[in-house]
Short mmCIF file of C-alpha atoms in Angstrom, two decimals:
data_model
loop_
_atom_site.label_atom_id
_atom_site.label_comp_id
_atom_site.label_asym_id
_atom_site.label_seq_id
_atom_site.Cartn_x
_atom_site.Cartn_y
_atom_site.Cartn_z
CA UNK A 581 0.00 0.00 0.00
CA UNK A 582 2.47 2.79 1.18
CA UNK A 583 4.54 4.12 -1.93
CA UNK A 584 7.93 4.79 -1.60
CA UNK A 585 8.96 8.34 -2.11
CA UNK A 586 10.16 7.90 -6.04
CA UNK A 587 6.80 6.03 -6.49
CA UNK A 588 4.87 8.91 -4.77
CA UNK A 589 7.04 11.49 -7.35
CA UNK A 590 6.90 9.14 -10.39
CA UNK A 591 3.52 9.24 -10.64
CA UNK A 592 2.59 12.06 -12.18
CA UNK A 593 5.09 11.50 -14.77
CA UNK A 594 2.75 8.70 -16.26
CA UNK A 595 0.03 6.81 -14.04
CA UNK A 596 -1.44 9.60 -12.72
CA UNK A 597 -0.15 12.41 -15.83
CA UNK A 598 -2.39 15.34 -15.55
CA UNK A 599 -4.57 16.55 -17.35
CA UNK A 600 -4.11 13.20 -19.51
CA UNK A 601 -4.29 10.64 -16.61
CA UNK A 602 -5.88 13.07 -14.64
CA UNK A 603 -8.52 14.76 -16.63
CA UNK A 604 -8.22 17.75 -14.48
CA UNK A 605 -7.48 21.40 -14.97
CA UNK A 606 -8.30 20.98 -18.55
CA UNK A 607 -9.31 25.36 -19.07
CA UNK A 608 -5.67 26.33 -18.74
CA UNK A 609 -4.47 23.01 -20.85
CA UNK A 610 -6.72 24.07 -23.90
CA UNK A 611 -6.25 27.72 -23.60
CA UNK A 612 -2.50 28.59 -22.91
CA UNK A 613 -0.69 25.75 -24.83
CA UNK A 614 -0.30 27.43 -28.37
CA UNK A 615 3.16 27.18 -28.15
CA UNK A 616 5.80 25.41 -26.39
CA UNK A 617 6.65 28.66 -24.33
CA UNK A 618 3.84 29.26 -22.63
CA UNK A 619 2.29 25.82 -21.89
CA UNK A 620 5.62 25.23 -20.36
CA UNK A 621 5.15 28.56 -18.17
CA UNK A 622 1.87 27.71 -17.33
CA UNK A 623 3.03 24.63 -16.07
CA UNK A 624 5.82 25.95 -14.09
CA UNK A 625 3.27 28.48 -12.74
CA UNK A 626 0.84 25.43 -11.49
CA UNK A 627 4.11 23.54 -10.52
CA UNK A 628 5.02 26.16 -8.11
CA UNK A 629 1.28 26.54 -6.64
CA UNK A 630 0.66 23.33 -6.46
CA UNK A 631 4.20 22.60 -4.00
CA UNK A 632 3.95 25.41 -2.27
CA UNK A 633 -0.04 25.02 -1.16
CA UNK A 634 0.78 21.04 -0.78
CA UNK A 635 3.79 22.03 1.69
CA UNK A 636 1.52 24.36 3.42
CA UNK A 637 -1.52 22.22 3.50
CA UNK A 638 0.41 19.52 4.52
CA UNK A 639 1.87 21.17 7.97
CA UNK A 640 -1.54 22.90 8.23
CA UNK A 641 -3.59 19.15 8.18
CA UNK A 642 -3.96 19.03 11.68
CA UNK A 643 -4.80 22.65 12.65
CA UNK A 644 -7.36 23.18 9.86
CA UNK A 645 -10.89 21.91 11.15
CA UNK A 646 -12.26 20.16 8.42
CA UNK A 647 -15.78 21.98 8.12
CA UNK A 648 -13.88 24.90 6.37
CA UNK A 649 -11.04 22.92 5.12
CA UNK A 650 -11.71 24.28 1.59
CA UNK A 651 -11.62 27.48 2.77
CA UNK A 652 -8.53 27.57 4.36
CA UNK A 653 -6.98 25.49 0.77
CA UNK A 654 -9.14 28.36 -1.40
CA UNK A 655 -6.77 31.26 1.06
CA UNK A 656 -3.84 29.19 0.92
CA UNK A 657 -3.78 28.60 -3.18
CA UNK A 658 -4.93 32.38 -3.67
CA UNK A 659 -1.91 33.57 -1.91
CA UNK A 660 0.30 31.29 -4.00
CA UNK A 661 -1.51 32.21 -7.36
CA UNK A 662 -1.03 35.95 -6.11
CA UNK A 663 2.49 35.59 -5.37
CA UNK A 664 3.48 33.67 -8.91
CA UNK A 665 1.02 37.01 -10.49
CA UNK A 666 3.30 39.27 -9.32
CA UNK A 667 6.27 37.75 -9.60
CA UNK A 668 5.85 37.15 -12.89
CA UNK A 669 4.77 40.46 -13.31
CA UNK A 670 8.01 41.99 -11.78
CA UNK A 671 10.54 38.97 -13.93
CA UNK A 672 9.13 37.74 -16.92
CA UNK A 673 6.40 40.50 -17.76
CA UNK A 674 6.54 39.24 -21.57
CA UNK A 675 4.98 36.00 -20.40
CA UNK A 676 2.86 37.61 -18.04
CA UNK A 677 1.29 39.35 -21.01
CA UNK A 678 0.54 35.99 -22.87
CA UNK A 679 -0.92 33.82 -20.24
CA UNK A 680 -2.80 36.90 -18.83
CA UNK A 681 -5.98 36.07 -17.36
CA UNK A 682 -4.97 32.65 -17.13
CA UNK A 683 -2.85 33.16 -14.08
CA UNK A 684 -5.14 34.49 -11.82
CA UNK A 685 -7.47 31.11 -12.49
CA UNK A 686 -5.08 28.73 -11.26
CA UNK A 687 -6.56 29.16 -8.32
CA UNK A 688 -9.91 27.07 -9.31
CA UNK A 689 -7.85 24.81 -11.26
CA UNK A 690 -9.01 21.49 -9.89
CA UNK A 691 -5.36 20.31 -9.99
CA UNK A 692 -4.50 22.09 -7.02
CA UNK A 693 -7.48 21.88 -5.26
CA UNK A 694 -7.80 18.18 -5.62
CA UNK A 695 -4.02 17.58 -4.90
CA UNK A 696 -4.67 19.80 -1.66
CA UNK A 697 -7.60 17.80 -0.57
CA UNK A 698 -7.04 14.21 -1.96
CA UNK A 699 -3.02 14.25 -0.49
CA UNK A 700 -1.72 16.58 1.31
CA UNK A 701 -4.38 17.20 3.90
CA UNK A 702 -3.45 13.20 4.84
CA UNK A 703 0.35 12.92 4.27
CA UNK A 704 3.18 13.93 5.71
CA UNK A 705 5.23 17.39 4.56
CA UNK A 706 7.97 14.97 2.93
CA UNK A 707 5.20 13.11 0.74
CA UNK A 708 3.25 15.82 -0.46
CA UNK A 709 6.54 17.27 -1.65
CA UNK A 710 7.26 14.71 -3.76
CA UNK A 711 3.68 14.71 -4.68
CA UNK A 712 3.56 18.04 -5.54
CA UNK A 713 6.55 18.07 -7.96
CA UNK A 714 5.53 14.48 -9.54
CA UNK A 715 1.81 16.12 -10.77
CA UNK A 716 3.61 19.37 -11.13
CA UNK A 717 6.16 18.21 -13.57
CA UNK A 718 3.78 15.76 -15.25
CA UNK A 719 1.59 19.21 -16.15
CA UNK A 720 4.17 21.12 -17.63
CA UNK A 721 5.68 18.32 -20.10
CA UNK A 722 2.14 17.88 -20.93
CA UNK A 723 1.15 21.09 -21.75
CA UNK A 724 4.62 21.34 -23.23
CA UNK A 725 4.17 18.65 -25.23
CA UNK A 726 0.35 19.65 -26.42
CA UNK A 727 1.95 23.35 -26.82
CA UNK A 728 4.46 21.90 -29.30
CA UNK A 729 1.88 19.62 -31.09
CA UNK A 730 0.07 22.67 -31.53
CA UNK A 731 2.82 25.23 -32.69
CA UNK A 732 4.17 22.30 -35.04
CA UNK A 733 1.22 22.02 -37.13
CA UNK A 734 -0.05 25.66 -36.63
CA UNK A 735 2.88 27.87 -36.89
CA UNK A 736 5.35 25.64 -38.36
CA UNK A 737 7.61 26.20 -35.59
CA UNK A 738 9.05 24.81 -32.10
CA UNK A 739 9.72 27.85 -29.54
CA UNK A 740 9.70 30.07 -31.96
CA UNK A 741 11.99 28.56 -34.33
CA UNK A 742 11.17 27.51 -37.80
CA UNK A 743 12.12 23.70 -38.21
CA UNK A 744 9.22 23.13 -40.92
CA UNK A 745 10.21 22.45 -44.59
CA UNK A 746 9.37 25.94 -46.51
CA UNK A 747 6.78 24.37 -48.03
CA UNK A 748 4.81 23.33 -45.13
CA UNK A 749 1.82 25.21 -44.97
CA UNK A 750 0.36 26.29 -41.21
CA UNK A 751 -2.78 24.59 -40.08
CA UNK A 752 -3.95 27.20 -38.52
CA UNK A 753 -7.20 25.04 -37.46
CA UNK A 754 -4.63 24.14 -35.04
CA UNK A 755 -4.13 26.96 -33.10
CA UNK A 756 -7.94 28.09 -32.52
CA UNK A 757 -10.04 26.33 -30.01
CA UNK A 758 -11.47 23.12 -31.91
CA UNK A 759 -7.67 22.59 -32.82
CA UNK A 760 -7.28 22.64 -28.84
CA UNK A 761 -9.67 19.85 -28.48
CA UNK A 762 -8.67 18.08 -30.79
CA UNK A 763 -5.01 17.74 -30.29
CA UNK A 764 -5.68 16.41 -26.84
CA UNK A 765 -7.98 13.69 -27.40
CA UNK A 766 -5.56 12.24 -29.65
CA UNK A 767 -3.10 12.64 -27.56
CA UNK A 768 -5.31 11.14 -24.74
CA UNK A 769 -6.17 8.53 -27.15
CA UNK A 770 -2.46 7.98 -27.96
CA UNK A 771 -1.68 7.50 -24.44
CA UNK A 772 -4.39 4.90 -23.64
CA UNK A 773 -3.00 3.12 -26.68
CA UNK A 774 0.12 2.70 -25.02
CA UNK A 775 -1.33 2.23 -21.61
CA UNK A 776 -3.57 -0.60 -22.57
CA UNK A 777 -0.74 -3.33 -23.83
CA UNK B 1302 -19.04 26.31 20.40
CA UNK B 1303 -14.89 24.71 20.73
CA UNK B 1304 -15.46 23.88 17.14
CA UNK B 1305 -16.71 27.49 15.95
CA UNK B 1306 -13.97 29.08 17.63
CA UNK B 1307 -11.51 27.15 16.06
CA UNK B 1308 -13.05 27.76 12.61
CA UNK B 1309 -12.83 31.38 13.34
CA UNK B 1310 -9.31 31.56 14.49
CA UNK B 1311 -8.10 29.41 11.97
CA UNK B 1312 -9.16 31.58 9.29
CA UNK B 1313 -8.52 34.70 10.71
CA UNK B 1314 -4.81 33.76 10.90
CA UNK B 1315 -4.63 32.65 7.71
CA UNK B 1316 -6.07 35.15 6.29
CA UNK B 1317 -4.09 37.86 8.34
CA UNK B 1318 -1.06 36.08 7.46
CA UNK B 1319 -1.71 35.56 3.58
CA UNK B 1320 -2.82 39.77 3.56
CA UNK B 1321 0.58 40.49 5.15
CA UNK B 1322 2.50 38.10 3.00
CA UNK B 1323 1.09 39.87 0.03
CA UNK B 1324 1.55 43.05 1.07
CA UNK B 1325 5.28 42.64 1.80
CA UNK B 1326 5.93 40.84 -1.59
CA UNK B 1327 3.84 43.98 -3.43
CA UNK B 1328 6.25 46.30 -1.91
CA UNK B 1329 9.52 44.58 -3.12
CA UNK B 1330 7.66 44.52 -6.63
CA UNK B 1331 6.26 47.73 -7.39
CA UNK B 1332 8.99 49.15 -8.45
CA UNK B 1333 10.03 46.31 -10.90
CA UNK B 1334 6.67 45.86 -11.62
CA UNK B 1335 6.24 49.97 -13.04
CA UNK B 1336 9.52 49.58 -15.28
CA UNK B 1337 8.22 46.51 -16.86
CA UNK B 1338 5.00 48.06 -17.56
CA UNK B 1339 7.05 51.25 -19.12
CA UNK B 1340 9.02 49.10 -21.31
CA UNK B 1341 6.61 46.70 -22.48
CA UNK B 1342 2.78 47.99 -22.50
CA UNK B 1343 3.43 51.78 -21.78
CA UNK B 1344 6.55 52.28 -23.69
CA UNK B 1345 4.84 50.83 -27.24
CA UNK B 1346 1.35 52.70 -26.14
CA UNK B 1347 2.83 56.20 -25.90
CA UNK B 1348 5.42 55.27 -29.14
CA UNK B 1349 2.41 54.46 -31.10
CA UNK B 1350 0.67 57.53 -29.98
CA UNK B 1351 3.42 59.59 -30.84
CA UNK B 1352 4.55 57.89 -33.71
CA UNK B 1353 5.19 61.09 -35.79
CA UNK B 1354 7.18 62.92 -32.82
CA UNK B 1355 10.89 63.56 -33.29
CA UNK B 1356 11.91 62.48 -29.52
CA UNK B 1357 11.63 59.45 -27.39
CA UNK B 1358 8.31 60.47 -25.44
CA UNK B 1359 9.30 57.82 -22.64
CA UNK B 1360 12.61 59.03 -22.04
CA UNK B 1361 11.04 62.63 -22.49
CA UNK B 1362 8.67 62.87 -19.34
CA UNK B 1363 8.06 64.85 -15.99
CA UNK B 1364 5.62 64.90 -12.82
CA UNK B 1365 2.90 66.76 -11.26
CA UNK B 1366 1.03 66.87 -8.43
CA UNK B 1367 -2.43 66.10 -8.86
CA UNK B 1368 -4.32 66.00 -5.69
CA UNK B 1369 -2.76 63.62 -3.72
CA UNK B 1370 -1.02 61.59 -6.39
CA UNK B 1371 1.69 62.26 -8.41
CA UNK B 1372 1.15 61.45 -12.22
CA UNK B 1373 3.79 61.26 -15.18
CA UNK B 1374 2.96 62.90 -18.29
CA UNK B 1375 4.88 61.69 -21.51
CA UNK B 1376 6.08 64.80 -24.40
CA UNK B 1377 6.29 64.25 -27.65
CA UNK B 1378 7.87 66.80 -29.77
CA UNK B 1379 6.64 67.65 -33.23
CA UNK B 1380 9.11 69.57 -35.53
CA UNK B 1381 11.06 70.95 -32.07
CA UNK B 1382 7.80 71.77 -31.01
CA UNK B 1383 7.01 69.92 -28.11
CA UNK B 1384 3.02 70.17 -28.53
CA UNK B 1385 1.86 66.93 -27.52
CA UNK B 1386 1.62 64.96 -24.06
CA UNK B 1387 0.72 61.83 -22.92
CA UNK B 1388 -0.77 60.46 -19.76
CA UNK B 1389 -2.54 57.34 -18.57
CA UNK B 1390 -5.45 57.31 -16.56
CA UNK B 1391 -8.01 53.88 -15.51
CA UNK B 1392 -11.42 53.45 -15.42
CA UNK B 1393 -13.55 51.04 -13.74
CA UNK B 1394 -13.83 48.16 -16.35
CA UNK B 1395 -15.21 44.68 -16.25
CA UNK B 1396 -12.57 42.47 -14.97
CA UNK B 1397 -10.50 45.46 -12.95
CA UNK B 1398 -9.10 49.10 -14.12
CA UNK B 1399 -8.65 49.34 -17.74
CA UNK B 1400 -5.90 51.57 -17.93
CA UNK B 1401 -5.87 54.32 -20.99
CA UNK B 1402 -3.12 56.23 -22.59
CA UNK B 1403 -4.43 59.67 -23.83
CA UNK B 1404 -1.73 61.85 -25.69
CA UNK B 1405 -2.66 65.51 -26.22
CA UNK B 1406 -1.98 68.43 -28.58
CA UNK B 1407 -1.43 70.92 -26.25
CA UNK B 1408 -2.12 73.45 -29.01
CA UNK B 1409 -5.98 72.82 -30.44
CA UNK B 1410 -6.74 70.91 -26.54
CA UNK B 1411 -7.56 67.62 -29.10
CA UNK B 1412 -7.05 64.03 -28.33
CA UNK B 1413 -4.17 62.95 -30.94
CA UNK B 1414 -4.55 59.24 -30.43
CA UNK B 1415 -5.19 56.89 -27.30
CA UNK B 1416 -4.20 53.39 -26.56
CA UNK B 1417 -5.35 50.68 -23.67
CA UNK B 1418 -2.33 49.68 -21.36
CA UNK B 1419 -2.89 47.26 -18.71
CA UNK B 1420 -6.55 45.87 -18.43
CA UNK B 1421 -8.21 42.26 -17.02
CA UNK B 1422 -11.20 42.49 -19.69
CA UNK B 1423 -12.85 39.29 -21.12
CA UNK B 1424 -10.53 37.86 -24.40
CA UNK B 1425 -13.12 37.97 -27.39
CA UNK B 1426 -15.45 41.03 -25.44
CA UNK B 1427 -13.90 43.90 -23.32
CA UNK B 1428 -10.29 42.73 -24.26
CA UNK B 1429 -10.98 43.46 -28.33
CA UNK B 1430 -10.85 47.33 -26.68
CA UNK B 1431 -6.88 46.99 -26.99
CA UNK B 1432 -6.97 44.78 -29.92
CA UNK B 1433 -9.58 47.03 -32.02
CA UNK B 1434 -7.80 49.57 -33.55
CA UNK B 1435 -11.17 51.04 -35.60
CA UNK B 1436 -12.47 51.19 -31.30
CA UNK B 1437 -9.66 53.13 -30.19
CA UNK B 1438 -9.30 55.47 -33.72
CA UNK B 1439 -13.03 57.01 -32.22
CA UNK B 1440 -11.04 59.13 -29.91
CA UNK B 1441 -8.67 60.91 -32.50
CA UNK B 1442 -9.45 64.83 -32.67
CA UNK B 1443 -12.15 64.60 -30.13
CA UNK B 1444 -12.01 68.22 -28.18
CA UNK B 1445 -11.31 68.06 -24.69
CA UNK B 1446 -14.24 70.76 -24.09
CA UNK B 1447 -16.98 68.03 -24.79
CA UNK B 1448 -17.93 65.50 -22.33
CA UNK B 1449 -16.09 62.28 -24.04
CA UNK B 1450 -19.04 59.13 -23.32
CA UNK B 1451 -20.22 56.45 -25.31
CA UNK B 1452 -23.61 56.72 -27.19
CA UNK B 1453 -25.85 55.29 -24.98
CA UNK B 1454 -25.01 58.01 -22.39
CA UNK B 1455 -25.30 60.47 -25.18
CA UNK B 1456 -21.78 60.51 -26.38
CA UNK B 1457 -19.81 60.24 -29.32
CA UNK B 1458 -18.19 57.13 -28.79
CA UNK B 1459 -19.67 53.79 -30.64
CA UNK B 1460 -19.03 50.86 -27.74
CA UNK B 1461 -17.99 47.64 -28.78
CA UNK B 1462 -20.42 44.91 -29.18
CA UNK B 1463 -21.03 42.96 -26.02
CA UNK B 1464 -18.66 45.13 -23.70
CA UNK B 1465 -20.22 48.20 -22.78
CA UNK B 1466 -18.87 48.07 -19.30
CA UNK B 1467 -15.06 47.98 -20.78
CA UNK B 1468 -15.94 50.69 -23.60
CA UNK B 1469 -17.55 52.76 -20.84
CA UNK B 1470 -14.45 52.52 -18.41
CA UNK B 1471 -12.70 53.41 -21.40
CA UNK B 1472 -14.41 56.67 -22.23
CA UNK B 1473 -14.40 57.82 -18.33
CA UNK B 1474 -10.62 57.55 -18.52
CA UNK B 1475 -10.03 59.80 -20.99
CA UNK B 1476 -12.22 62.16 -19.97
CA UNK B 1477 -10.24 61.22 -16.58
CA UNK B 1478 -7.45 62.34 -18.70
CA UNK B 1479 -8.97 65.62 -19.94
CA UNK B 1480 -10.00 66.93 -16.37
CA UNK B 1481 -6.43 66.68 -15.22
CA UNK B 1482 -5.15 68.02 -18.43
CA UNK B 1483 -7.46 71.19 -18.05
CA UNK B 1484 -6.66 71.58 -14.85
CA UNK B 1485 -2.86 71.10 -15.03
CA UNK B 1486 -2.35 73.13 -18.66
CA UNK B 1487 0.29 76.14 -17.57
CA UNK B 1488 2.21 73.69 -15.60
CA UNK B 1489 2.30 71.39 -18.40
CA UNK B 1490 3.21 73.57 -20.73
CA UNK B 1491 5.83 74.87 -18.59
CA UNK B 1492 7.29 71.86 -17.72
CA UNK B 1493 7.26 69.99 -21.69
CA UNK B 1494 8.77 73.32 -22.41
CA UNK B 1495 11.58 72.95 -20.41
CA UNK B 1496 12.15 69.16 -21.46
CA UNK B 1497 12.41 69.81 -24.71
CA UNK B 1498 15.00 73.02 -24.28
#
């Protein structure tokens, strides 16, 4: 029953890969990722929410009273989120103006708010690290890896760089919303390919 | 009643602690936070206002006192004539302040162009306010000594579809913009005067 501390970290890399695994969180995954750059800042964004609210939730378990445990995870995330906002705002303001709105809703992405309530409120500070990290790395090469999908076919390009032969033409379908939904059920579909042999 | 207590203590605590968290980490920001804005949504707002000026409005600039705050008004010289200055104001918009830069020609007290600079407005709705150049060309050569509203409070300004809130918040800040400028005019002219000696 009790996962070692790897196990606990590894995963998010594939058993429990959000939002693939773990359809979670899936506003931010269809929204930000139409390039590699900023799904992967998104992700570091929700990487650094998600340990810092399961560190804090996880030294907090036994104070909170659970009839206004969400509360206390809704103050505890917003603070994070609020932090990352301005942070962002102060280093990286370039990014800050892509992902935009997007930032401030990490704070209702279910990601957090389920790791917070589903782990960290019942393990130990060491645990929920590792757990933290695990889903938190899982979510950025995801929405990496749906970012690049994305800018491959739309743009032509990876990070910004053109790698497609010149006569490639953009797929531009790509890049809108349907294109969004798209891309990830086949890569869900892709995954569950591999998952079932 | 032991229960309720703890609910309320809980909370407060958090909350008192996440409010002075916050606080401290806004104060080690600001400052980084205003030069980012100046070079990246400023900076290309006042450059695109003054496009036809001769200087570098954003290095070109001075402040005044305006009630208790003290503003920064941008010049822009035209043919060594520094006629033209720039200053950002907010109004109340749908997702936050929508924040407005309104450059002036100090000479025939018209608008010469204005631009939206930081804003939280809906993508597709109140954000197409930045985006819509035919929205923001409305203001060109309006006179400061009419009342500057959108049509359906009588004004002059068309709103965009579906965000009258934003378009509204919008048309208050420049005529934000125009109450200061009428009320700061010698001093401005003094002091854009000077800069561009």
């Amino acid at each position: 029953m009790a996962k070692t501390l790897v196990q606990e970290f590894t995963k998010g890399l594939w058993n429990e890969i959000p939002p693939f695994r773990l359809v979670l969180g899936l506003c931010p995954t269809l929204a930000v990722t139409k390039s590699v750059e900023s799904g992967i800042g998104m992700g570091l964004a929700t990487t650094f929410v998600l340990v810092c609210s399961n560190v804090l939730v996880s030294l907090l378990r036994n104070v909170i009273p659970p009839k206004v445990r969400i509360a206390c995870f809704i103050i505890v995330i917003a603070t994070f989120v609020t932090v990352v906002e301005l942070v962002m705002q102060a280093y990286a303001y370039p990014l800050f103006l892509t992902l935009g709105i997007f930032i401030p809703l990490i704070v209702v992405n279910c990601i957090v708010l389920g790791r917070s309530e589903a782990f960290a409120s019942k393990n130990n500070l060491i645990r929920s690290t590792a757990d933290g990290l695990g889903i938190g790395t899982g979510f950025t090469l995801s929405l990496g890896a749906l970012g690049g999908v994305r800018e491959l076919l739309g743009y032509g390009t990876l990070l910004g760089k053109d790698i497609m032969p010149a006569s490639f033409e953009p797929f531009s379908f790509a890049i809108e919303a349907p294109g969004a939904f798209i891309c990830l059920g086949l890569m869900l579909c892709i995954m569950n390919l591999i998952g079932s042999k | 009643m032991g229960d309720m207590i703890k609910m309320v203590v809980v909370l407060t605590v958090l909350s008192a602690f996440s409010g002075g968290l916050l606080a401290a980490i806004r104060d080690n920001t600001k400052e980084q936070i205003e030069v980012q804005q100046l070079t990246f949504v400023k900076g290309p707002a006042i450059r695109e206002i003054f496009k036809d000026a001769g200087n570098d409005p954003i290095s070109d600039r001075f402040k005044l006192q305006y009630g208790d705050e003290e503003r920064s008004f941008f010049v822009g010289v035209y043919d060594g004539n520094p006629k033209g200055v720039a200053l950002e104001t907010y109004g109340k918009g749908y997702g936050g302040d929508v924040g407005l830069m309104v450059g002036i020609d100090t000479e025939t007290d018209k608008i010469i162009g204005v631009s939206v600079t930081t804003h939280a407005e809906t993508p597709g709705l109140g954000a197409r306010a930045k985006e819509d150049p035919e929205f923001s060309g409305q203001f060109e050569g309006l006179s400061l000594t009419d009342t500057i509203a959108v049509t359906k409070d009588g004004g002059q300004v068309n709103s965009i579809s579906g965000a009258t809130i934003t378009s509204r918040a919008v048309a208050n800040a420049a005529q934000k913009a125009s109450d200061i400028y009428k009320r700061l005019k010698p001093e401005i002219i003094e002091n854009a005067k000077s800069i561009a000696k």
